[in-house]
């Protein structure tokens, strides 16, 4: 069993530290991926800090992974040694339930197996991408199009698909008005993808600090949510709002910005409950919805869409030793717009 270098959390409060990590032997349907880059998602921080409940330590997180296939199992047919590949938030699922059969493995009736902090088929706890290599079943490994810069592409594997899937599901395209709440890792991908789909895009950010960036990335309009006038001016405007905020927000205030039949999709995942006004939903047949990443086939579709439209995340490349500082900057909304770890520095 290969041992590789990684960065692991050892408790909910201590900084991440370098640690050896044992990967399983390559099985007949597995590929061994030498990781080149790994993105830092806010979910990594929620997980290691126990925001969503207790986890087992040590835990290696990271579910925005790209690299090269270095070894394939005897029965692997989908990937070859040398291929540029990616792994997102899932590494397996039951394969047989209606959701898996429909390509919606993220909603597997048995629960999908997450790339980290999940119980694997052998009973061990999965360990993620802040490491030099990973062994994954070939069906959960994506092809990374050649035209996409490998040093920037990793965040598409979570941030990209988490916005692409609801934008597709709620039929975003020409003639539709979309608002993205929060312009961090997820939000800035939402701006780029919704713009490429042809929608009229508005960013709702805490302040106007990111306005210039938002307009450059494809937004048509940019408003500060700290200004009460924003909520008056934009009342009843949007067909779809995607809330990416990692902290609780006043959902009812955002619901009022939806047109009749509009949908507010929550992808931000704060642990706290958020109250919703029934009257605000009823009066205009509005919907309040959620969405979890996307299926494997849809993730491939998203990567191909990004290659076709020349879409890449805005990234800041860091060394592994900077992870803890990067976490503090993500928590302070001071990331433009995704940290990516150079795996050569583990
Ligand atoms: P992020 O980079 O930290 O972005 C979150 C953004 O929300 C910030 O940049 C900031 O944008 C805004 N924000 C932060 N704190 C706020 C506050 N107190 N009030 C108002 N706005 C605030 O995080 P991320 O990686 O994009 O992840 C966002 C959330 O989505 C996390 O909860 C994560 O766990 C969750 N997530 C869900 C899925 C899914 O499948 N549903 C997948 C991945 C991640 P502005 O500066 O523009 O205001
Ligand atoms: Zn994520
Ligand atoms: Zn299933």
Short mmCIF file of C-alpha atoms and ligand atoms in Angstrom, two decimals:
data_model
loop_
_atom_site.label_atom_id
_atom_site.label_comp_id
_atom_site.label_asym_id
_atom_site.label_seq_id
_atom_site.Cartn_x
_atom_site.Cartn_y
_atom_site.Cartn_z
CA UNK A 1 0.00 0.00 0.00
CA UNK A 2 1.59 3.30 -1.09
CA UNK A 3 2.29 5.95 1.55
CA UNK A 4 2.14 9.56 0.36
CA UNK A 5 2.56 13.01 1.89
CA UNK A 6 -0.53 14.95 2.91
CA UNK A 7 -1.84 17.77 5.12
CA UNK A 8 -4.25 16.57 7.78
CA UNK A 9 -6.55 18.04 10.42
CA UNK A 10 -5.93 16.48 13.83
CA UNK A 11 -8.75 18.25 15.70
CA UNK A 12 -11.48 20.83 15.10
CA UNK A 13 -9.29 23.63 16.44
CA UNK A 14 -5.64 22.84 15.65
CA UNK A 15 -4.01 23.92 12.37
CA UNK A 16 -3.59 21.35 9.60
CA UNK A 17 -0.18 19.65 9.70
CA UNK A 18 1.95 17.52 7.35
CA UNK A 19 1.16 13.82 7.81
CA UNK A 20 1.84 10.54 5.99
CA UNK A 21 -1.22 8.98 4.35
CA UNK A 22 -1.64 5.35 3.28
CA UNK A 23 -3.58 4.81 0.04
CA UNK A 24 -5.14 1.45 -0.84
CA UNK A 25 -3.56 -0.81 -3.45
CA UNK A 26 -4.90 -0.28 -6.95
CA UNK A 27 -7.82 -2.70 -7.42
CA UNK A 28 -9.01 -4.06 -10.79
CA UNK A 29 -11.36 -1.08 -11.39
CA UNK A 30 -9.17 1.60 -9.74
CA UNK A 31 -6.85 4.26 -11.07
CA UNK A 32 -3.94 5.76 -9.14
CA UNK A 33 -3.80 9.53 -9.70
CA UNK A 34 -0.71 11.60 -8.98
CA UNK A 35 -2.32 14.82 -7.75
CA UNK A 36 -1.00 18.02 -9.33
CA UNK A 37 -3.36 20.58 -7.77
CA UNK A 38 -6.11 20.63 -5.14
CA UNK A 39 -8.60 23.45 -4.54
CA UNK A 40 -9.70 24.71 -1.11
CA UNK A 41 -13.51 24.64 -0.78
CA UNK A 42 -15.34 26.26 2.14
CA UNK A 43 -16.82 22.78 2.78
CA UNK A 44 -13.29 21.60 3.69
CA UNK A 45 -13.28 24.19 6.47
CA UNK A 46 -16.83 23.36 7.65
CA UNK A 47 -15.80 19.68 7.78
CA UNK A 48 -12.51 19.92 9.67
CA UNK A 49 -13.95 22.41 12.16
CA UNK A 50 -16.90 20.12 12.92
CA UNK A 51 -19.52 22.66 11.74
CA UNK A 52 -21.65 19.83 10.31
CA UNK A 53 -21.07 17.44 13.23
CA UNK A 54 -18.18 15.47 14.70
CA UNK A 55 -15.70 13.73 12.40
CA UNK A 56 -12.86 11.24 12.98
CA UNK A 57 -9.33 12.66 13.10
CA UNK A 58 -6.81 12.69 11.52
CA UNK A 59 -8.74 13.77 8.43
CA UNK A 60 -7.37 14.84 5.06
CA UNK A 61 -9.88 16.98 3.15
CA UNK A 62 -9.98 18.37 -0.42
CA UNK A 63 -12.45 17.46 -3.16
CA UNK A 64 -11.29 19.59 -6.05
CA UNK A 65 -8.55 17.34 -7.41
CA UNK A 66 -6.67 17.24 -10.72
CA UNK A 67 -3.63 15.30 -11.81
CA UNK A 68 -2.32 12.47 -13.98
CA UNK A 69 -3.14 8.78 -14.10
CA UNK A 70 -0.02 6.87 -13.04
CA UNK A 71 -1.40 3.32 -12.73
CA UNK A 72 -4.59 1.54 -13.80
CA UNK A 73 -6.19 -1.69 -12.54
CA UNK A 74 -6.39 -4.76 -14.79
CA UNK A 75 -10.03 -4.17 -15.77
CA UNK A 76 -9.96 -0.39 -16.21
CA UNK A 77 -11.30 0.72 -19.61
CA UNK A 78 -12.10 4.42 -19.18
CA UNK A 79 -8.66 5.87 -18.42
CA UNK A 80 -5.04 5.29 -19.42
CA UNK A 81 -1.69 6.00 -17.81
CA UNK A 82 -0.76 9.62 -18.53
CA UNK A 83 -4.35 10.93 -18.86
CA UNK A 84 -5.21 14.35 -17.33
CA UNK A 85 -8.01 13.62 -14.90
CA UNK A 86 -10.04 15.07 -12.07
CA UNK A 87 -11.93 13.88 -8.99
CA UNK A 88 -14.70 15.89 -7.33
CA UNK A 89 -16.81 15.39 -4.23
CA UNK A 90 -17.73 11.71 -4.68
CA UNK A 91 -15.67 8.55 -5.09
CA UNK A 92 -18.46 5.94 -5.20
CA UNK A 93 -22.19 5.19 -4.80
CA UNK A 94 -24.46 2.13 -4.82
CA UNK A 95 -24.78 2.17 -8.67
CA UNK A 96 -28.15 0.38 -8.59
CA UNK A 97 -30.77 2.74 -7.10
CA UNK A 98 -32.98 4.93 -9.32
CA UNK A 99 -30.82 8.01 -8.68
CA UNK A 100 -27.54 6.25 -9.57
CA UNK A 101 -29.19 4.74 -12.65
CA UNK A 102 -30.32 8.24 -13.66
CA UNK A 103 -26.76 9.61 -13.30
CA UNK A 104 -27.62 11.53 -10.13
CA UNK A 105 -25.13 9.68 -7.91
CA UNK A 106 -25.01 12.65 -5.54
CA UNK A 107 -28.56 11.72 -4.49
CA UNK A 108 -27.84 7.95 -4.20
CA UNK A 109 -30.50 6.35 -1.96
CA UNK A 110 -27.73 4.63 0.02
CA UNK A 111 -25.83 7.92 0.33
CA UNK A 112 -22.94 8.69 -2.00
CA UNK A 113 -19.42 8.01 -0.75
CA UNK A 114 -17.77 11.40 -0.34
CA UNK A 115 -14.16 11.99 -1.33
CA UNK A 116 -13.37 12.64 2.33
CA UNK A 117 -14.89 12.03 5.77
CA UNK A 118 -17.17 9.30 4.36
CA UNK A 119 -17.38 5.59 5.14
CA UNK A 120 -15.80 3.71 2.21
CA UNK A 121 -16.87 0.26 0.98
CA UNK A 122 -14.09 -1.37 3.06
CA UNK A 123 -15.25 0.45 6.21
CA UNK A 124 -12.36 2.93 6.28
CA UNK A 125 -12.90 6.71 6.26
CA UNK A 126 -12.16 8.36 2.91
CA UNK A 127 -9.27 10.83 2.77
CA UNK A 128 -9.23 13.70 0.29
CA UNK A 129 -7.08 15.67 -2.06
CA UNK A 130 -4.63 17.62 0.13
CA UNK A 131 -2.14 14.86 -0.73
CA UNK A 132 0.24 13.65 -3.41
CA UNK A 133 -1.89 10.80 -4.76
CA UNK A 134 -5.31 9.17 -4.56
CA UNK A 135 -6.77 5.81 -5.64
CA UNK A 136 -10.31 6.06 -7.07
CA UNK A 137 -12.74 3.75 -8.87
CA UNK A 138 -12.50 4.61 -12.56
CA UNK A 139 -16.20 5.50 -12.90
CA UNK A 140 -15.77 8.47 -10.54
CA UNK A 141 -12.77 9.90 -12.41
CA UNK A 142 -13.38 12.73 -14.90
CA UNK A 143 -11.50 13.62 -18.07
CA UNK A 144 -9.96 17.11 -17.99
CA UNK A 145 -10.08 18.70 -21.47
CA UNK A 146 -6.60 19.51 -22.85
CA UNK A 147 -7.40 23.19 -23.42
CA UNK A 148 -8.03 23.93 -19.73
CA UNK A 149 -4.98 25.11 -17.74
CA UNK A 150 -4.36 22.32 -15.22
CA UNK A 151 -3.11 24.78 -12.56
CA UNK A 152 -6.50 26.55 -12.53
CA UNK A 153 -9.02 23.84 -13.37
CA UNK A 154 -9.37 22.04 -9.99
CA UNK A 155 -12.14 24.27 -8.53
CA UNK A 156 -14.47 23.26 -11.36
CA UNK A 157 -14.73 19.82 -9.71
CA UNK A 158 -16.79 21.24 -6.83
CA UNK A 159 -17.45 24.98 -7.21
CA UNK A 160 -18.05 24.63 -10.96
CA UNK A 161 -20.47 21.72 -10.88
CA UNK A 162 -22.30 23.02 -7.78
CA UNK A 163 -23.38 26.07 -9.80
CA UNK A 164 -23.67 24.43 -13.22
CA UNK A 165 -26.15 21.79 -12.05
CA UNK A 166 -28.85 24.09 -10.56
CA UNK A 167 -28.42 26.62 -13.37
CA UNK A 168 -29.17 23.83 -15.85
CA UNK A 169 -31.92 22.27 -13.71
CA UNK A 170 -33.79 25.59 -13.39
CA UNK A 171 -33.39 26.33 -17.13
CA UNK A 172 -31.12 29.33 -16.98
CA UNK A 173 -30.44 30.78 -20.42
CA UNK A 174 -31.23 33.72 -22.69
CA UNK A 175 -34.09 35.89 -21.45
CA UNK A 176 -33.76 34.70 -17.85
CA UNK A 177 -32.71 36.94 -14.98
CA UNK A 178 -30.37 35.30 -12.48
CA UNK A 179 -28.90 36.58 -9.23
CA UNK A 180 -25.88 35.06 -7.51
CA UNK A 181 -25.67 35.79 -3.78
CA UNK A 182 -22.09 35.82 -2.44
CA UNK A 183 -19.13 36.09 -4.80
CA UNK A 184 -16.64 33.65 -3.34
CA UNK A 185 -15.42 30.35 -4.83
CA UNK A 186 -18.88 29.08 -5.78
CA UNK A 187 -20.40 32.47 -6.55
CA UNK A 188 -17.76 33.62 -9.03
CA UNK A 189 -18.17 30.35 -10.97
CA UNK A 190 -21.92 31.01 -11.00
CA UNK A 191 -21.32 34.41 -12.58
CA UNK A 192 -19.12 32.97 -15.32
CA UNK A 193 -21.33 29.97 -16.08
CA UNK A 194 -24.69 31.81 -15.99
CA UNK A 195 -23.21 34.48 -18.29
CA UNK A 196 -21.97 31.79 -20.71
CA UNK A 197 -25.47 30.25 -20.68
CA UNK A 198 -26.80 33.58 -21.93
CA UNK A 199 -28.64 34.81 -18.82
CA UNK A 200 -28.77 38.38 -17.47
CA UNK A 201 -26.61 38.08 -14.34
CA UNK A 202 -26.72 40.13 -11.14
CA UNK A 203 -24.30 39.73 -8.22
CA UNK A 204 -25.54 40.42 -4.69
CA UNK A 205 -22.43 40.87 -2.55
CA UNK A 206 -21.99 42.24 0.96
CA UNK A 207 -20.25 45.37 -0.34
CA UNK A 208 -19.14 46.90 -3.65
CA UNK A 209 -15.51 45.85 -3.04
CA UNK A 210 -15.73 43.09 -5.67
CA UNK A 211 -17.83 45.09 -8.16
CA UNK A 212 -15.10 45.63 -10.76
CA UNK A 213 -14.23 41.92 -10.71
CA UNK A 214 -17.88 40.87 -10.90
CA UNK A 215 -18.53 42.96 -14.00
CA UNK A 216 -15.30 41.72 -15.61
CA UNK A 217 -16.24 38.07 -14.92
CA UNK A 218 -19.56 38.43 -16.73
CA UNK A 219 -22.11 40.08 -14.41
CA UNK A 220 -24.45 42.66 -15.93
CA UNK A 221 -25.29 44.24 -12.57
CA UNK A 222 -23.70 44.32 -9.11
CA UNK A 223 -25.36 45.40 -5.85
CA UNK A 224 -24.36 45.60 -2.20
CA UNK A 225 -26.65 43.74 0.21
CA UNK A 226 -25.47 46.02 3.04
CA UNK A 227 -27.49 48.78 1.31
CA UNK A 228 -31.22 48.43 2.17
CA UNK A 229 -32.09 50.21 -1.12
CA UNK A 230 -30.87 47.09 -3.00
CA UNK A 231 -33.80 45.08 -1.64
CA UNK A 232 -36.34 47.74 -2.59
CA UNK A 233 -34.92 48.36 -6.05
CA UNK A 234 -34.71 44.67 -7.02
CA UNK A 235 -38.03 43.45 -5.57
CA UNK A 236 -39.79 40.87 -7.80
CA UNK A 237 -37.01 40.89 -10.44
CA UNK A 238 -35.44 37.46 -10.71
CA UNK A 239 -36.37 34.11 -12.23
CA UNK A 240 -33.61 32.28 -10.35
CA UNK A 241 -31.46 33.25 -7.36
CA UNK A 242 -28.60 31.01 -6.25
CA UNK A 243 -27.47 31.64 -2.68
CA UNK A 244 -23.84 30.54 -2.18
CA UNK A 245 -23.28 32.20 1.21
CA UNK A 246 -21.52 30.05 3.80
CA UNK A 247 -23.26 31.82 6.72
CA UNK A 248 -26.98 32.22 7.53
CA UNK A 249 -28.73 35.01 5.60
CA UNK A 250 -32.22 36.55 5.71
CA UNK A 251 -33.79 34.13 3.18
CA UNK A 252 -37.14 35.91 3.24
CA UNK A 253 -35.51 39.17 2.12
CA UNK A 254 -34.01 37.36 -0.88
CA UNK A 255 -37.26 35.50 -1.68
CA UNK A 256 -38.92 38.90 -2.14
CA UNK A 257 -36.51 39.55 -5.03
CA UNK A 258 -38.05 36.65 -7.02
CA UNK A 259 -40.65 37.18 -9.73
CA UNK A 260 -43.85 35.06 -9.78
CA UNK A 261 -42.84 31.36 -10.11
CA UNK A 262 -39.21 32.24 -9.35
CA UNK A 263 -36.90 29.88 -7.44
CA UNK A 264 -34.28 30.59 -4.79
CA UNK A 265 -31.78 27.73 -4.80
CA UNK A 266 -29.67 27.42 -1.66
CA UNK A 267 -26.26 25.84 -2.20
CA UNK A 268 -24.50 27.55 0.70
CA UNK A 269 -24.46 25.17 3.65
CA UNK A 270 -24.28 26.94 7.02
CA UNK A 271 -25.14 24.65 9.92
CA UNK A 272 -27.73 27.09 11.31
CA UNK A 273 -31.42 26.94 10.32
CA UNK A 274 -32.78 29.84 8.24
CA UNK A 275 -36.42 30.89 8.76
CA UNK A 276 -38.63 31.29 5.67
CA UNK A 277 -41.87 33.28 5.45
CA UNK A 278 -44.76 31.17 4.09
CA UNK A 279 -46.60 34.29 2.95
CA UNK A 280 -43.70 35.43 0.77
CA UNK A 281 -43.70 32.03 -0.99
CA UNK A 282 -47.48 31.77 -1.33
CA UNK A 283 -48.18 35.25 -2.64
CA UNK A 284 -46.15 34.78 -5.83
CA UNK A 285 -45.95 30.94 -6.10
CA UNK A 286 -42.23 31.19 -5.35
CA UNK A 287 -40.04 28.17 -4.53
CA UNK A 288 -37.24 27.70 -2.03
CA UNK A 289 -34.95 24.84 -3.10
CA UNK A 290 -31.57 23.23 -2.48
CA UNK A 291 -29.05 21.51 -4.73
CA UNK A 292 -26.07 19.21 -4.07
CA UNK A 293 -23.07 19.25 -6.46
CA UNK A 294 -24.00 17.29 -9.64
CA UNK A 295 -23.78 13.76 -11.05
CA UNK A 296 -20.69 12.29 -12.71
CA UNK A 297 -22.01 12.60 -16.28
CA UNK A 298 -23.12 16.17 -15.59
CA UNK A 299 -19.70 16.98 -14.11
CA UNK A 300 -18.09 15.78 -17.36
CA UNK A 301 -20.63 17.87 -19.31
CA UNK A 302 -19.68 20.91 -17.18
CA UNK A 303 -15.93 20.39 -17.82
CA UNK A 304 -16.60 20.14 -21.57
CA UNK A 305 -18.86 23.24 -21.40
CA UNK A 306 -16.08 25.18 -19.63
CA UNK A 307 -13.56 24.07 -22.28
CA UNK A 308 -15.94 25.13 -25.05
CA UNK A 309 -16.60 28.55 -23.46
CA UNK A 310 -13.04 29.06 -22.20
CA UNK A 311 -14.16 29.25 -18.57
CA UNK A 312 -11.68 28.82 -15.72
CA UNK A 313 -11.84 29.80 -12.05
CA UNK A 314 -9.88 32.83 -10.81
CA UNK A 315 -7.26 31.22 -8.60
CA UNK A 316 -4.42 31.99 -6.22
CA UNK A 317 -1.81 29.23 -6.28
CA UNK A 318 -0.35 28.47 -2.85
CA UNK A 319 2.14 26.14 -1.21
CA UNK A 320 0.87 23.56 1.26
CA UNK A 321 2.44 25.41 4.19
CA UNK A 322 0.03 28.32 3.49
CA UNK A 323 -3.17 26.24 3.93
CA UNK A 324 -3.97 27.47 7.45
CA UNK A 325 -3.53 31.11 6.48
CA UNK A 326 -5.64 30.47 3.37
CA UNK A 327 -8.43 29.09 5.61
CA UNK A 328 -8.46 32.33 7.63
CA UNK A 329 -8.65 34.37 4.43
CA UNK A 330 -11.57 32.25 3.11
CA UNK A 331 -13.40 32.80 6.41
CA UNK A 332 -12.81 36.55 6.06
CA UNK A 333 -14.23 36.54 2.46
CA UNK A 334 -10.71 37.56 1.38
CA UNK A 335 -10.15 35.14 -1.48
CA UNK A 336 -10.07 36.13 -5.16
CA UNK A 337 -11.63 33.67 -5.77
CA UNK A 338 -10.29 30.20 -5.00
CA UNK A 339 -7.08 28.96 -3.39
CA UNK A 340 -5.40 26.10 -5.22
CA UNK A 341 -2.64 24.10 -3.55
CA UNK A 342 0.40 23.06 -5.61
CA UNK A 343 0.63 19.37 -4.70
CA UNK A 344 4.37 19.38 -5.41
CA UNK A 345 4.72 21.26 -2.09
CA UNK A 346 3.19 18.59 0.16
P1 LIG B 1 -16.46 31.13 0.02
O1 LIG B 1 -15.44 31.13 -1.06
O2 LIG B 1 -16.09 31.45 1.40
O3 LIG B 1 -17.64 32.13 -0.49
C1 LIG B 1 -18.74 32.47 0.31
C2 LIG B 1 -19.11 33.93 0.01
O4 LIG B 1 -20.28 34.24 0.77
C3 LIG B 1 -18.08 34.95 0.43
O5 LIG B 1 -17.10 35.18 -0.55
C4 LIG B 1 -18.93 36.18 0.65
O6 LIG B 1 -19.22 36.78 -0.60
C5 LIG B 1 -20.24 35.59 1.18
N1 LIG B 1 -20.30 35.65 2.65
C6 LIG B 1 -19.47 35.06 3.54
N2 LIG B 1 -19.86 35.29 4.80
C7 LIG B 1 -20.99 36.04 4.72
C8 LIG B 1 -21.87 36.58 5.66
N3 LIG B 1 -21.66 36.42 6.98
N4 LIG B 1 -22.94 37.29 5.21
C9 LIG B 1 -23.15 37.47 3.91
N5 LIG B 1 -22.33 36.96 2.95
C10 LIG B 1 -21.26 36.27 3.36
O7 LIG B 1 -17.18 29.70 0.10
P2 LIG B 1 -17.49 28.64 -1.06
O8 LIG B 1 -16.39 27.66 -1.15
O9 LIG B 1 -17.95 29.35 -2.25
O10 LIG B 1 -18.72 27.84 -0.39
C11 LIG B 1 -19.91 28.53 -0.04
C12 LIG B 1 -20.85 27.63 0.72
O11 LIG B 1 -21.34 26.60 -0.16
C13 LIG B 1 -20.23 26.88 1.90
O12 LIG B 1 -21.20 26.82 2.96
C14 LIG B 1 -19.98 25.50 1.35
O13 LIG B 1 -19.94 24.50 2.35
C15 LIG B 1 -21.17 25.32 0.46
N6 LIG B 1 -21.03 24.33 -0.60
C16 LIG B 1 -22.15 23.65 -0.98
C17 LIG B 1 -22.10 22.76 -2.02
C18 LIG B 1 -23.35 22.05 -2.47
O14 LIG B 1 -23.25 21.02 -3.15
N7 LIG B 1 -24.53 22.56 -2.16
C19 LIG B 1 -20.88 22.50 -2.66
C20 LIG B 1 -19.77 23.22 -2.27
C21 LIG B 1 -19.83 24.14 -1.23
P3 LIG B 1 -19.25 38.39 -0.78
O15 LIG B 1 -17.91 38.88 -0.32
O16 LIG B 1 -19.51 38.55 -2.23
O17 LIG B 1 -20.39 38.91 0.06
ZN1 LIG B 2 -16.70 21.75 -2.20
ZN1 LIG B 3 -27.46 4.67 -5.54
#
